[in-house]
Amino acid sequence: MVVDGLSDTGLPDAIYTHLQPVFGSRATAQTWNLTWFSVAGSNIFSNVPFVLVAGKWITRFAEPTLMWKVLALATTFAGNLTIVGSVANMIVVESAREHLEVGFWDYARFGIPITILTTVAGVLVLLAIR
């Protein structure tokens, strides 16, 4: 509901208009740029609100079908970046607290490289099969 209200303000369109030069005009550049923007956006704003906003931009990309897949992949894998990237991460860390303490940087030490590697591998597969 809040995201729909935000969409009605025109802010998502204004954000896209501002970012369009960064995304580029070629599908491959758009793929990588949307990927990393989605990983960051999903961790800053949370996956669902980010997807609801960014999903409104997809038809403007060179290959919308590919970009839907990229958005899904990147926002899903983004959840591995930090503890707060996914509710499941927070549940596991909280449940494990009795046995061990997992801090933000303890988690990020593994979450960051895992997110980068799996995201790169996934995007390469999407680009190969498009």
C-alpha positions as a printed NumPy array, in Angstrom:
array([[  0.   ,   0.   ,   0.   ],
       [  2.8  ,   2.408,   0.892],
       [  4.692,   1.452,  -2.27 ],
       [  1.561,   2.026,  -4.373],
       [  1.235,   5.438,  -2.753],
       [  4.873,   6.108,  -3.536],
       [  4.297,   5.078,  -7.148],
       [  1.436,   7.551,  -7.395],
       [  3.841,  10.378,  -6.517],
       [  5.853,   9.745,  -9.667],
       [  9.029,   9.234,  -7.631],
       [  9.845,   5.782,  -9.11 ],
       [  9.624,   7.277, -12.618],
       [ 11.809,  10.2  , -11.586],
       [ 14.375,   7.821, -10.081],
       [ 14.452,   5.758, -13.272],
       [ 14.784,   8.87 , -15.439],
       [ 17.759,   9.931, -13.333],
       [ 19.336,   6.446, -13.431],
       [ 18.636,   5.602, -17.077],
       [ 22.004,   6.931, -18.289],
       [ 23.702,   4.78 , -15.639],
       [ 21.793,   1.664, -16.718],
       [ 22.808,   2.24 , -20.329],
       [ 21.024,   1.257, -23.519],
       [ 22.5  ,  -2.174, -24.281],
       [ 21.008,  -5.268, -22.709],
       [ 24.292,  -6.582, -21.3  ],
       [ 25.173,  -3.294, -19.599],
       [ 21.612,  -2.968, -18.335],
       [ 21.804,  -6.498, -16.963],
       [ 24.915,  -5.877, -14.867],
       [ 23.835,  -2.417, -13.759],
       [ 20.353,  -3.551, -12.737],
       [ 21.923,  -6.516, -10.949],
       [ 24.152,  -4.486,  -8.639],
       [ 21.59 ,  -1.719,  -8.203],
       [ 19.088,  -4.407,  -7.145],
       [ 21.512,  -6.032,  -4.702],
       [ 22.127,  -2.653,  -3.079],
       [ 18.49 ,  -1.552,  -3.206],
       [ 17.246,  -4.798,  -1.717],
       [ 19.566,  -4.393,   1.24 ],
       [ 18.774,  -0.719,   1.754],
       [ 14.993,  -0.8  ,   1.282],
       [ 14.237,  -4.538,   1.66 ],
       [ 13.469,  -6.9  ,  -1.193],
       [  9.705,  -6.551,  -1.547],
       [  9.444,  -2.741,  -1.614],
       [ 12.455,  -2.537,  -3.914],
       [ 10.97 ,  -5.059,  -6.375],
       [  7.617,  -3.271,  -6.351],
       [  9.325,  -0.007,  -7.315],
       [ 11.987,  -1.374,  -9.702],
       [  9.463,  -3.657, -11.389],
       [  7.789,  -0.568, -12.807],
       [ 10.973,   0.166, -14.797],
       [ 11.333,  -3.221, -16.498],
       [  9.38 ,  -2.407, -19.673],
       [ 11.827,   0.428, -20.382],
       [ 14.831,  -1.883, -20.691],
       [ 16.1  ,  -3.348, -23.974],
       [ 15.088,  -6.921, -23.007],
       [ 12.259,  -6.793, -20.454],
       [ 11.956, -10.591, -20.094],
       [ 15.646, -10.858, -19.248],
       [ 15.387,  -7.937, -16.829],
       [ 12.526,  -9.594, -14.912],
       [ 14.78 , -12.62 , -14.444],
       [ 17.697, -10.408, -13.424],
       [ 15.534,  -8.551, -10.91 ],
       [ 14.303, -11.83 ,  -9.412],
       [ 17.776, -13.351,  -9.229],
       [ 19.559, -10.275,  -7.877],
       [ 17.001,  -9.459,  -5.204],
       [ 16.872, -13.075,  -4.058],
       [ 20.645, -13.488,  -3.851],
       [ 20.915, -10.042,  -2.214],
       [ 19.385, -11.557,   0.896],
       [ 22.654, -13.389,   1.533],
       [ 24.727, -10.19 ,   1.759],
       [ 24.075,  -9.29 ,   5.413],
       [ 22.178, -10.577,   8.424],
       [ 19.39 ,  -8.07 ,   7.809],
       [ 19.207,  -8.976,   4.113],
       [ 16.692, -11.7  ,   4.883],
       [ 14.268, -12.424,   7.698],
       [ 15.478, -16.036,   7.564],
       [ 19.033, -14.838,   8.31 ],
       [ 17.804, -12.943,  11.364],
       [ 15.839, -15.956,  12.602],
       [ 18.875, -18.249,  12.292],
       [ 21.222, -15.783,  13.999],
       [ 18.73 , -15.197,  16.811],
       [ 18.073, -18.924,  17.238],
       [ 21.811, -19.673,  17.334],
       [ 22.508, -16.941,  19.898],
       [ 22.321, -19.47 ,  22.749],
       [ 25.231, -21.392,  21.204],
       [ 27.272, -18.689,  19.488],
       [ 27.29 , -14.991,  18.784],
       [ 27.2  , -13.973,  15.116],
       [ 27.815, -10.272,  14.619],
       [ 27.202,  -8.167,  11.54 ],
       [ 30.798,  -8.411,  10.308],
       [ 31.071, -12.109,  11.236],
       [ 28.174, -12.759,   8.891],
       [ 29.27 , -10.261,   6.229],
       [ 32.72 , -11.873,   6.004],
       [ 31.   , -14.828,   4.336],
       [ 27.825, -13.182,   3.048],
       [ 29.55 , -10.607,   0.862],
       [ 31.736, -13.01 ,  -1.159],
       [ 28.949, -15.603,  -1.385],
       [ 26.532, -12.966,  -2.681],
       [ 29.033, -11.678,  -5.233],
       [ 29.997, -15.142,  -6.506],
       [ 26.47 , -16.547,  -6.748],
       [ 25.103, -13.375,  -8.308],
       [ 27.84 , -13.24 , -10.95 ],
       [ 27.371, -16.947, -11.738],
       [ 23.6  , -16.569, -11.958],
       [ 23.749, -13.526, -14.22 ],
       [ 26.256, -15.241, -16.503],
       [ 23.817, -18.151, -16.845],
       [ 20.93 , -15.774, -17.596],
       [ 22.992, -13.998, -20.244],
       [ 24.071, -17.311, -21.784],
       [ 20.536, -18.705, -22.105],
       [ 18.676, -15.562, -23.144]])
